[in-house]
Amino acid sequence: TLVWEPSETFSANFKIQAVEQETDGPATRGQLFNCRGPASDGTTITGVPADTADSTGAYYPIADDCELNDKITVYPGPPGLGFGEPQGDFDSVLTSLNMDWDVGQWTITSVTGWSDYTLKDETGYVAAQGNITADQKETNESFSQELRALSNFSGPLNFLAGVNFQDTEFVFRNASQIILAIPDTRNGRAASQEHIASQDAQSLSAFAEVVWDITEEVTLSAGARYTDEEKDAVYDLFFVNEWFDMIFEFPFWLPEGTLIKDKFSDDNVSPQVTLEWNPSKNMHFFASYREGFLPGGFSLGATPQAGLTLEDFQFDSEEVEGYEVGFKTRLVDDSLSLDVVAYDYEFTNLQVNLYVPETASFVVGNAGEALTKGVEANLRWQANSYLQLSAFATYNDGEYSNYRSQCYTLQTAAQGCDTATNTQDLDGKSLPRAPDYTFGLGGYLVYPVNDLVFSLRTDLFWSDDYQLETTNSPFLVQDSYTRIDASAAVETSDGKWRFAVIGRNLTDEDIGVFGATRGFTNDQLATIQRLRSWGAEVTYSF
């Protein structure tokens, strides 16, 4: 970070962050669990296409134990395929330049941003025994520029106005191998397919807000943002292994040479209005109405399975509108603070990830409508000069509305599946990753000894159970859990040196964040958070 302040009316702040990360690939936090084998009442761990570890047809034996734990097996590609050991490389650069200029009773602000990242990985998919692997790379370069003006008038009215422009170039290349690893006679490649997708996107928005101090205690603010989105996408399937057409009696991939080009454009006006009441310096009430907008586009990561059309690659813009009311207060000589917020939002064309087990790929789609309402409360108490305690609790009711989705694997008509269309009505069913209840407790102790300051922080988090994916499968549910994080640190009294030991998920909980049915089986896969981990951090400030 570099700061330049040549005068009292002008300042500039430049930041740059560079990251280089090497991993064992994206599948290292995925696990096989809840195995149901080749049938609904099966118990064997099935391979693809083999059924057990010692059957023929699989390149590697199954080593997973069908439990959410620390036993995770990531498989390399089959011998001779050309895919290496599972690995991942991520490089990124993120920069921003913020300039503020005071001109009379106005502050003019310019925010310039530029970012660039490259992600490359070779991975075998969990429990695929080397039968499903991928080699892929994505790059994303983005430039943004925002200009805004904020007034500081002495009267009851003040204003904010600005414009924002963003330009993004995204490229995604994917070569995958599924089931077959036979070299194509034309070029010797054993991959099943390879495609490249790109998207150029431009976003232009203008926004404004007026703030009216009606009285010393009551303030009304209202504003809106206009957004115009333009996207140009290209999807080029330039290689399909010839053996798929020779061996399978049905089309498996889109035809080699498939080229899809399309444009997306949309615009939106999102207003908001907030009424605030401050009856005293320690009490604040507010009520607001807000609308939001998430532009649509193209599902560039989709694997080109046969039957997909242009419409399958497209998804619409998501819109949301709703209300919030709440209050913030300080009590007991400002040592105790309490915040409570209630909300009620309705989403239209909710964007969701739909998993296609047959090709281990994802397609972004829209889920009709969704409703969320709930209450959040935060409590913080400065018990004395050494100890701070905190607590929070949330209630969230999130459900689909007016949405038909694909049936979950082996869902019957009695369980709500229309077997003729393989769809189900999810109206009133829970949204994924949306637990009804959560709560947490925290403590932070700071104690000085001579020229050193010792500190200890502990946080406990409890979550209710929740769905892991879109179809509301009863076999893809994360049970309720309790997670504990803690850290201990010592630093010099002048704040220059600090050493900390950090522990995460000390209870070693198996916490799923996403789930899906494993391709060609009835078993389940889950992506889990990192299990118990420890770290050390040294900080020097100058």
Coordinates of C-alpha atoms in Angstrom, one line a residue:
T1 CA 0.0 0.0 0.0
L2 CA 1.3 3.4 -1.0
V3 CA -0.3 6.7 0.3
W4 CA 0.4 10.1 -1.2
E5 CA -1.0 13.3 0.5
P6 CA 0.6 16.3 -1.3
S7 CA -2.0 18.7 0.2
E8 CA -4.9 18.9 2.7
T9 CA -7.4 18.6 -0.2
F10 CA -6.0 15.7 -2.2
S11 CA -4.9 12.1 -1.3
A12 CA -4.1 9.0 -3.3
N13 CA -4.0 5.4 -2.1
F14 CA -2.5 2.7 -4.3
K15 CA -2.8 -1.0 -3.3
I16 CA -1.4 -4.1 -5.0
Q17 CA -1.8 -7.7 -4.0
A18 CA -0.1 -10.7 -5.7
V19 CA -0.9 -14.3 -4.9
E20 CA 0.8 -17.6 -6.0
Q21 CA -0.8 -20.8 -4.8
E22 CA 0.0 -24.4 -5.4
T23 CA -2.4 -27.2 -4.4
D24 CA -3.3 -30.8 -5.1
G25 CA -6.2 -29.7 -7.3
P26 CA -9.9 -28.9 -6.8
A27 CA -11.0 -32.4 -5.8
T28 CA -8.9 -32.5 -2.6
R29 CA -11.9 -31.4 -0.4
G30 CA -14.4 -33.7 -2.1
Q31 CA -15.5 -37.0 -0.5
L32 CA -17.6 -40.1 -1.4
F33 CA -20.3 -40.7 1.2
N34 CA -23.7 -42.0 1.8
C35 CA -23.1 -44.9 -0.6
R36 CA -26.2 -46.6 -2.1
G37 CA -24.4 -48.7 -4.7
P38 CA -25.9 -49.7 -8.0
A39 CA -29.5 -49.8 -6.6
S40 CA -31.5 -47.9 -4.0
D41 CA -30.9 -50.6 -1.4
G42 CA -27.3 -51.3 -2.4
T43 CA -24.5 -50.9 0.1
T44 CA -21.4 -51.6 -2.0
I45 CA -19.0 -48.8 -3.0
T46 CA -19.3 -48.7 -6.7
G47 CA -16.6 -47.7 -9.3
V48 CA -17.1 -46.4 -12.8
P49 CA -17.9 -48.7 -14.5
A50 CA -16.6 -51.4 -12.1
D51 CA -18.5 -52.2 -8.9
T52 CA -15.8 -53.0 -6.4
A53 CA -12.1 -52.5 -5.8
D54 CA -11.1 -55.8 -7.3
S55 CA -13.3 -55.8 -10.3
T56 CA -12.0 -55.2 -13.8
G57 CA -12.7 -52.0 -15.6
A58 CA -11.4 -49.5 -13.1
Y59 CA -7.9 -48.2 -13.2
Y60 CA -7.4 -47.8 -9.5
P61 CA -9.0 -49.4 -6.4
I62 CA -11.6 -47.5 -4.4
A63 CA -9.9 -46.3 -1.1
D64 CA -12.7 -44.1 0.2
D65 CA -14.7 -45.4 3.2
C66 CA -18.0 -43.7 2.4
E67 CA -17.9 -41.4 5.4
L68 CA -17.4 -37.7 5.8
N69 CA -13.9 -37.7 7.4
D70 CA -10.3 -37.1 6.6
K71 CA -10.0 -40.1 4.3
I72 CA -9.9 -38.4 0.9
T73 CA -8.6 -40.0 -2.2
V74 CA -7.9 -38.1 -5.4
Y75 CA -7.1 -40.2 -8.4
P76 CA -4.7 -39.4 -11.2
G77 CA -5.7 -40.1 -14.8
P78 CA -5.4 -43.6 -16.2
P79 CA -1.9 -44.7 -17.5
G80 CA -1.0 -43.3 -20.9
L81 CA -3.7 -40.6 -20.9
G82 CA -1.2 -37.8 -20.6
F83 CA -2.9 -36.2 -17.5
G84 CA -0.4 -35.9 -14.7
E85 CA -0.9 -36.2 -10.9
P86 CA -3.7 -34.1 -9.5
Q87 CA -2.4 -30.5 -9.1
G88 CA -3.5 -26.9 -9.1
D89 CA -1.8 -23.6 -9.7
F90 CA -3.4 -20.2 -9.1
D91 CA -1.7 -16.8 -9.8
S92 CA -3.4 -13.5 -9.4
V93 CA -2.6 -9.8 -9.3
L94 CA -5.1 -7.3 -7.8
T95 CA -4.6 -3.5 -7.9
S96 CA -6.6 -0.4 -7.0
L97 CA -6.0 3.3 -7.0
N98 CA -8.3 5.5 -4.9
M99 CA -8.0 9.3 -5.2
D100 CA -10.0 11.8 -3.2
W101 CA -10.1 15.5 -4.0
D102 CA -12.0 18.1 -1.9
V103 CA -13.4 20.9 -4.1
G104 CA -15.4 23.4 -2.0
Q105 CA -18.3 21.5 -0.4
W106 CA -17.8 18.4 -2.6
T107 CA -15.5 15.4 -2.5
I108 CA -14.6 14.0 -5.9
T109 CA -13.5 10.3 -5.7
S110 CA -11.9 8.2 -8.4
V111 CA -11.5 4.4 -7.9
T112 CA -9.5 2.6 -10.6
G113 CA -9.2 -1.2 -10.4
W114 CA -7.4 -3.9 -12.5
S115 CA -7.1 -7.6 -11.7
D116 CA -5.8 -10.6 -13.6
Y117 CA -5.8 -14.2 -12.5
T118 CA -4.9 -17.6 -14.1
L119 CA -6.1 -20.9 -12.7
K120 CA -4.7 -24.2 -14.0
D121 CA -5.5 -27.7 -12.7
E122 CA -5.3 -31.3 -13.5
T123 CA -7.5 -33.4 -11.4
G124 CA -9.1 -36.8 -11.0
Y125 CA -12.6 -36.8 -9.7
V126 CA -13.4 -38.3 -6.4
A127 CA -14.0 -42.0 -6.4
A128 CA -13.9 -42.1 -10.2
Q129 CA -10.9 -44.6 -10.0
G130 CA -9.2 -42.7 -12.8
N131 CA -12.2 -42.9 -15.1
I132 CA -13.2 -39.2 -14.9
T133 CA -10.3 -36.7 -15.1
A134 CA -9.9 -33.2 -16.4
D135 CA -7.2 -30.8 -17.5
Q136 CA -8.4 -27.2 -17.5
K137 CA -7.3 -23.6 -17.4
E138 CA -9.2 -20.3 -17.0
T139 CA -8.0 -16.7 -17.2
N140 CA -9.9 -13.6 -16.2
E141 CA -8.7 -10.0 -16.7
S142 CA -10.9 -7.1 -15.5
F143 CA -10.6 -3.3 -15.5
S144 CA -13.0 -1.0 -13.7
Q145 CA -13.3 2.8 -13.3
E146 CA -15.7 4.6 -11.0
L147 CA -16.2 8.4 -10.5
R148 CA -18.4 9.8 -7.8
A149 CA -19.2 13.1 -6.1
L150 CA -20.4 13.5 -2.5
S151 CA -21.7 16.8 -1.2
N152 CA -21.1 18.1 2.3
F153 CA -23.6 21.0 2.6
S154 CA -24.5 22.5 5.9
G155 CA -28.2 22.4 5.0
P156 CA -30.6 19.4 5.3
L157 CA -30.0 18.1 1.8
N158 CA -26.9 16.2 0.6
F159 CA -26.2 14.3 -2.6
L160 CA -24.2 11.4 -4.0
A161 CA -23.8 10.7 -7.7
G162 CA -21.5 8.6 -9.8
V163 CA -20.8 6.4 -12.8
N164 CA -19.0 3.0 -13.0
F165 CA -17.6 1.1 -16.0
Q166 CA -16.2 -2.4 -16.0
D167 CA -14.7 -4.5 -18.8
T168 CA -13.9 -8.2 -18.3
E169 CA -12.3 -10.8 -20.6
F170 CA -12.8 -14.4 -19.5
V171 CA -11.4 -17.6 -21.2
F172 CA -12.0 -21.2 -20.1
R173 CA -10.5 -24.3 -21.7
N174 CA -11.4 -27.8 -20.6
A175 CA -10.1 -31.2 -21.8
S176 CA -11.8 -34.1 -20.0
Q177 CA -11.7 -37.9 -20.1
I178 CA -14.8 -39.8 -19.1
I179 CA -14.9 -43.6 -19.0
L180 CA -12.9 -44.2 -22.2
A181 CA -9.1 -43.6 -22.4
I182 CA -8.5 -44.9 -25.9
P183 CA -6.3 -42.7 -28.2
D184 CA -8.0 -41.1 -31.2
T185 CA -6.4 -42.6 -34.3
R186 CA -6.3 -39.1 -35.9
N187 CA -4.0 -37.5 -33.4
G188 CA -3.3 -40.0 -30.6
R189 CA -5.1 -38.0 -28.0
A190 CA -6.9 -40.1 -25.3
A191 CA -9.0 -37.2 -24.0
S192 CA -12.7 -37.5 -24.5
Q193 CA -13.4 -33.9 -25.6
E194 CA -11.8 -30.5 -25.5
H195 CA -13.5 -27.1 -25.8
I196 CA -12.7 -23.5 -25.2
A197 CA -15.2 -20.8 -24.2
S198 CA -14.7 -17.1 -23.9
Q199 CA -16.7 -14.1 -22.9
D200 CA -16.2 -10.4 -23.3
A201 CA -18.4 -8.4 -20.9
Q202 CA -18.9 -4.6 -20.4
S203 CA -21.0 -3.1 -17.6
L204 CA -21.9 0.6 -17.4
S205 CA -23.9 1.9 -14.5
A206 CA -24.9 5.3 -13.1
F207 CA -26.2 5.9 -9.5
A208 CA -27.4 8.7 -7.4
E209 CA -28.7 9.2 -3.9
V210 CA -30.2 12.1 -1.9
V211 CA -30.1 12.3 1.9
W212 CA -32.6 14.6 3.7
D213 CA -32.2 15.4 7.3
I214 CA -35.8 16.0 8.1
T215 CA -35.1 16.7 11.7
E216 CA -32.0 16.2 13.9
E217 CA -33.3 12.7 14.7
V218 CA -34.9 11.6 11.4
T219 CA -33.2 11.1 8.1
L220 CA -34.6 9.9 4.8
S221 CA -32.4 8.7 2.0
A222 CA -33.4 7.5 -1.5
G223 CA -31.5 6.5 -4.6
A224 CA -31.3 4.3 -7.6
R225 CA -28.7 2.6 -9.8
Y226 CA -29.1 2.1 -13.5
T227 CA -27.1 -0.8 -15.0
D228 CA -26.5 -1.8 -18.6
E229 CA -24.9 -5.2 -19.3
E230 CA -23.4 -6.4 -22.6
K231 CA -21.8 -9.9 -23.0
D232 CA -20.4 -11.6 -26.1
A233 CA -19.7 -15.4 -25.7
V234 CA -18.2 -18.1 -27.9
Y235 CA -18.2 -21.8 -27.2
D236 CA -16.0 -23.9 -29.5
L237 CA -16.0 -27.7 -29.2
F238 CA -13.0 -28.4 -31.4
F239 CA -12.2 -32.1 -30.5
V240 CA -14.3 -35.1 -29.7
N241 CA -12.7 -38.5 -29.4
E242 CA -13.8 -40.7 -32.4
W243 CA -14.3 -43.8 -30.2
F244 CA -17.4 -42.4 -28.6
D245 CA -19.2 -42.6 -31.9
M246 CA -17.8 -46.0 -32.6
I247 CA -18.6 -47.7 -29.2
F248 CA -21.8 -46.0 -28.0
E249 CA -25.1 -46.6 -29.7
F250 CA -26.3 -43.1 -28.6
P251 CA -24.7 -39.7 -28.9
F252 CA -22.6 -38.9 -25.9
W253 CA -21.2 -35.5 -26.9
L254 CA -22.2 -32.6 -29.1
P255 CA -20.7 -33.1 -32.6
E256 CA -17.1 -32.1 -33.0
G257 CA -16.8 -28.6 -34.6
T258 CA -19.9 -27.3 -32.7
L259 CA -19.5 -23.5 -32.5
I260 CA -22.0 -21.5 -30.4
K261 CA -21.9 -17.7 -30.5
D262 CA -24.4 -15.5 -28.8
K263 CA -24.9 -12.0 -27.3
F264 CA -26.5 -11.1 -24.0
S265 CA -27.8 -7.7 -23.1
D266 CA -29.9 -6.4 -20.3
D267 CA -30.5 -3.3 -18.3
N268 CA -32.0 -2.6 -14.9
V269 CA -33.0 0.1 -12.5
S270 CA -32.6 -0.8 -8.8
P271 CA -34.1 1.8 -6.3
Q272 CA -33.7 1.9 -2.6
V273 CA -35.1 4.1 0.2
T274 CA -34.2 4.1 3.9
L275 CA -35.7 5.9 6.9
E276 CA -33.6 6.3 10.0
W277 CA -34.5 7.5 13.5
N278 CA -32.0 8.4 16.1
P279 CA -33.9 9.2 19.3
S280 CA -30.6 9.4 21.3
K281 CA -26.9 9.0 20.7
N282 CA -27.1 5.4 21.8
M283 CA -30.2 4.3 19.9
H284 CA -30.7 3.9 16.2
F285 CA -33.8 2.6 14.3
F286 CA -34.1 2.1 10.5
A287 CA -36.4 0.7 7.9
S288 CA -35.5 0.2 4.2
Y289 CA -36.8 -1.1 0.9
R290 CA -34.2 -2.3 -1.6
E291 CA -34.0 -3.9 -5.1
G292 CA -31.0 -5.7 -6.5
F293 CA -29.9 -7.1 -9.8
L294 CA -27.5 -9.9 -10.8
P295 CA -27.0 -10.0 -14.6
G296 CA -27.5 -13.2 -16.6
G297 CA -25.1 -14.7 -19.1
F298 CA -23.7 -17.9 -20.4
S299 CA -22.8 -21.2 -18.6
L300 CA -19.2 -21.4 -20.0
G301 CA -18.1 -24.2 -17.7
A302 CA -20.7 -26.7 -19.0
T303 CA -19.4 -29.9 -20.5
P304 CA -20.8 -30.4 -24.0
Q305 CA -23.0 -33.4 -23.5
A306 CA -25.2 -34.4 -26.4
G307 CA -28.6 -32.8 -26.6
L308 CA -27.6 -29.4 -25.2
T309 CA -28.9 -26.4 -27.1
L310 CA -28.1 -22.7 -27.1
E311 CA -30.8 -22.2 -24.5
D312 CA -29.1 -24.7 -22.1
F313 CA -26.1 -22.4 -22.1
Q314 CA -28.0 -19.3 -21.3
F315 CA -29.4 -18.1 -18.0
D316 CA -31.4 -15.0 -17.2
S317 CA -30.8 -12.0 -14.9
E318 CA -31.7 -12.4 -11.3
E319 CA -33.7 -9.7 -9.5
V320 CA -34.5 -9.3 -5.8
E321 CA -36.7 -6.9 -3.8
G322 CA -37.5 -6.7 -0.2
Y323 CA -37.5 -5.0 3.2
E324 CA -35.3 -4.6 6.2
V325 CA -36.1 -3.2 9.7
G326 CA -33.9 -3.1 12.7
F327 CA -32.3 -1.2 15.5
K328 CA -28.8 -0.7 17.1
T329 CA -28.3 0.3 20.7
R330 CA -25.6 0.8 23.3
L331 CA -26.2 0.2 27.0
V332 CA -24.4 0.1 30.3
D333 CA -22.1 3.1 29.7
D334 CA -21.6 1.9 26.1
S335 CA -20.0 -1.4 27.2
L336 CA -22.9 -3.4 25.8
S337 CA -24.2 -3.2 22.2
L338 CA -27.1 -5.0 20.6
D339 CA -28.0 -5.1 16.9
V340 CA -31.2 -6.7 15.6
V341 CA -32.3 -6.8 11.9
A342 CA -35.4 -8.5 10.4
Y343 CA -35.6 -9.0 6.6
D344 CA -38.0 -10.3 3.9
Y345 CA -36.7 -10.7 0.3
E346 CA -38.2 -12.2 -2.9
F347 CA -35.9 -13.4 -5.7
T348 CA -37.0 -13.7 -9.3
N349 CA -35.1 -16.0 -11.7
L350 CA -32.8 -17.2 -8.9
Q351 CA -29.5 -18.4 -10.5
V352 CA -28.6 -21.9 -9.4
N353 CA -25.9 -24.5 -10.3
L354 CA -27.5 -27.7 -11.8
Y355 CA -25.2 -30.7 -11.7
V356 CA -25.2 -33.3 -14.6
P357 CA -23.8 -36.5 -13.1
E358 CA -23.3 -38.2 -16.4
T359 CA -20.6 -35.8 -17.4
A360 CA -19.6 -34.5 -14.0
S361 CA -20.4 -31.0 -15.2
F362 CA -22.4 -28.0 -14.1
V363 CA -24.9 -25.8 -15.9
V364 CA -26.1 -22.5 -14.5
G365 CA -29.9 -22.1 -14.7
N366 CA -32.7 -20.2 -13.1
A367 CA -35.0 -21.4 -10.3
G368 CA -38.1 -19.4 -10.8
E369 CA -38.7 -17.6 -7.5
A370 CA -37.3 -17.9 -4.0
L371 CA -38.3 -16.3 -0.7
T372 CA -36.1 -15.6 2.3
K373 CA -37.1 -14.0 5.6
G374 CA -35.6 -14.0 9.0
V375 CA -34.0 -12.2 11.9
E376 CA -30.4 -11.6 12.9
A377 CA -29.2 -10.5 16.3
N378 CA -25.7 -9.6 17.5
L379 CA -24.6 -8.9 21.1
R380 CA -21.2 -7.6 22.2
W381 CA -20.1 -6.9 25.8
Q382 CA -16.9 -5.3 26.9
A383 CA -16.8 -6.9 30.4
N384 CA -13.7 -5.0 31.4
S385 CA -10.5 -3.6 29.9
Y386 CA -9.2 -7.1 29.3
L387 CA -12.2 -9.2 28.2
Q388 CA -14.8 -8.9 25.4
L389 CA -17.6 -11.4 24.9
S390 CA -19.9 -11.7 21.9
A391 CA -22.8 -13.7 20.7
F392 CA -25.1 -13.9 17.7
A393 CA -28.1 -15.8 16.5
T394 CA -30.0 -16.0 13.2
Y395 CA -33.3 -17.4 12.0
N396 CA -33.7 -17.8 8.3
D397 CA -36.6 -19.2 6.3
G398 CA -35.4 -19.7 2.7
E399 CA -37.6 -21.6 0.3
Y400 CA -38.3 -22.0 -3.4
S401 CA -41.4 -20.7 -5.0
N402 CA -42.8 -21.5 -8.4
Y403 CA -39.9 -23.8 -9.4
R404 CA -39.8 -27.2 -11.1
S405 CA -36.4 -28.9 -11.0
Q406 CA -34.9 -32.2 -12.1
C407 CA -35.7 -35.1 -9.8
Y408 CA -33.0 -36.3 -7.5
T409 CA -31.5 -39.7 -8.2
L410 CA -33.9 -42.6 -7.7
Q411 CA -36.7 -40.3 -6.7
T412 CA -40.1 -42.1 -7.2
A413 CA -43.5 -40.8 -8.2
A414 CA -44.6 -41.3 -4.6
Q415 CA -41.8 -39.0 -3.5
G416 CA -42.9 -36.3 -5.9
C417 CA -41.1 -37.1 -9.2
D418 CA -43.0 -36.7 -12.5
T419 CA -41.4 -39.7 -14.1
A420 CA -42.5 -38.7 -17.6
T421 CA -40.6 -35.4 -17.5
N422 CA -38.1 -36.3 -14.7
T423 CA -39.0 -33.1 -12.9
Q424 CA -40.4 -32.3 -9.4
D425 CA -42.2 -29.4 -7.8
L426 CA -39.9 -27.7 -5.3
D427 CA -42.4 -25.0 -4.2
G428 CA -42.0 -24.5 -0.5
K429 CA -38.9 -26.6 -0.2
S430 CA -35.7 -25.4 1.4
L431 CA -33.0 -23.5 -0.5
P432 CA -29.5 -25.2 -0.5
R433 CA -27.0 -24.1 2.2
A434 CA -29.7 -22.2 4.1
P435 CA -30.0 -23.6 7.7
D436 CA -33.0 -22.4 9.6
Y437 CA -31.0 -21.6 12.8
T438 CA -27.4 -20.6 13.6
F439 CA -25.8 -19.2 16.6
G440 CA -22.3 -18.4 17.9
L441 CA -20.4 -17.4 21.0
G442 CA -17.0 -15.7 21.2
G443 CA -14.5 -14.4 23.7
Y444 CA -11.4 -12.2 23.3
L445 CA -9.0 -11.8 26.2
V446 CA -6.1 -9.3 26.1
Y447 CA -3.6 -9.1 29.0
P448 CA -0.4 -6.9 29.1
V449 CA 2.7 -8.1 30.9
N450 CA 5.6 -5.6 31.0
D451 CA 6.5 -4.8 27.4
L452 CA 4.4 -7.6 25.9
V453 CA 0.7 -8.1 25.3
F454 CA -0.8 -11.6 25.3
S455 CA -4.2 -12.4 23.7
L456 CA -6.5 -15.3 23.3
R457 CA -9.5 -15.6 21.1
T458 CA -12.1 -18.4 20.9
D459 CA -15.2 -18.6 18.7
L460 CA -17.9 -21.3 18.7
F461 CA -20.3 -21.6 15.8
W462 CA -23.4 -23.9 15.6
S463 CA -25.5 -24.6 12.5
D464 CA -28.7 -26.3 12.0
D465 CA -28.9 -29.0 9.2
Y466 CA -29.3 -27.9 5.6
Q467 CA -29.5 -29.1 2.0
L468 CA -26.3 -29.5 0.0
E469 CA -27.7 -29.1 -3.5
T470 CA -30.6 -27.8 -5.6
T471 CA -32.8 -30.9 -5.9
N472 CA -33.5 -31.3 -2.2
S473 CA -32.3 -34.9 -2.2
P474 CA -32.7 -36.5 1.3
F475 CA -29.4 -38.2 0.7
L476 CA -27.5 -34.9 0.3
V477 CA -28.1 -33.2 3.7
Q478 CA -25.5 -31.7 6.1
D479 CA -26.3 -32.6 9.6
S480 CA -26.2 -29.9 12.4
Y481 CA -22.7 -29.3 13.7
T482 CA -20.6 -27.3 16.1
R483 CA -17.3 -25.7 15.0
I484 CA -14.7 -24.1 17.3
D485 CA -11.8 -21.8 16.2
A486 CA -9.2 -20.4 18.5
S487 CA -6.0 -18.3 18.4
A488 CA -3.3 -17.2 20.8
A489 CA -0.9 -14.3 20.2
V490 CA 1.8 -12.3 21.8
E491 CA 3.0 -8.9 20.6
T492 CA 5.2 -6.0 21.6
S493 CA 3.6 -3.1 23.4
D494 CA 4.5 -0.8 20.5
G495 CA 2.6 -3.0 18.1
K496 CA 5.6 -3.6 15.8
W497 CA 6.0 -7.4 16.3
R498 CA 3.3 -10.0 16.6
F499 CA 3.4 -13.8 16.7
A500 CA 0.2 -15.9 16.6
V501 CA -0.8 -19.5 16.6
I502 CA -4.1 -20.1 14.9
G503 CA -6.4 -23.2 15.1
R504 CA -9.4 -23.8 12.8
N505 CA -12.1 -26.3 13.2
L506 CA -10.6 -27.7 16.4
T507 CA -13.6 -30.1 16.8
D508 CA -12.6 -31.6 13.4
E509 CA -16.1 -31.4 12.1
D510 CA -17.0 -32.8 8.7
I511 CA -18.8 -29.8 7.2
G512 CA -20.3 -30.2 3.7
V513 CA -20.7 -27.1 1.6
F514 CA -21.8 -28.7 -1.7
G515 CA -23.1 -32.2 -2.8
A516 CA -24.0 -34.1 -5.9
T517 CA -24.7 -37.7 -7.1
R518 CA -21.6 -39.5 -8.5
G519 CA -21.9 -40.1 -12.2
F520 CA -23.2 -43.5 -13.2
T521 CA -24.0 -44.6 -9.6
N522 CA -26.4 -43.8 -6.8
D523 CA -23.6 -42.8 -4.4
Q524 CA -23.2 -39.2 -3.1
L525 CA -20.3 -36.8 -3.3
A526 CA -19.7 -33.8 -1.0
T527 CA -17.3 -31.0 -0.9
I528 CA -16.2 -30.3 2.7
Q529 CA -14.6 -27.5 4.5
R530 CA -11.0 -27.9 5.7
L531 CA -10.8 -30.2 8.6
R532 CA -8.8 -29.4 11.8
S533 CA -5.8 -27.2 10.8
W534 CA -3.1 -25.2 12.6
G535 CA -1.1 -22.2 11.4
A536 CA 1.4 -19.7 12.6
E537 CA 1.6 -16.0 11.7
V538 CA 4.4 -13.4 12.2
T539 CA 3.6 -9.7 11.6
Y540 CA 6.0 -6.8 11.5
S541 CA 4.6 -3.2 11.2
F542 CA 6.8 -0.3 10.1

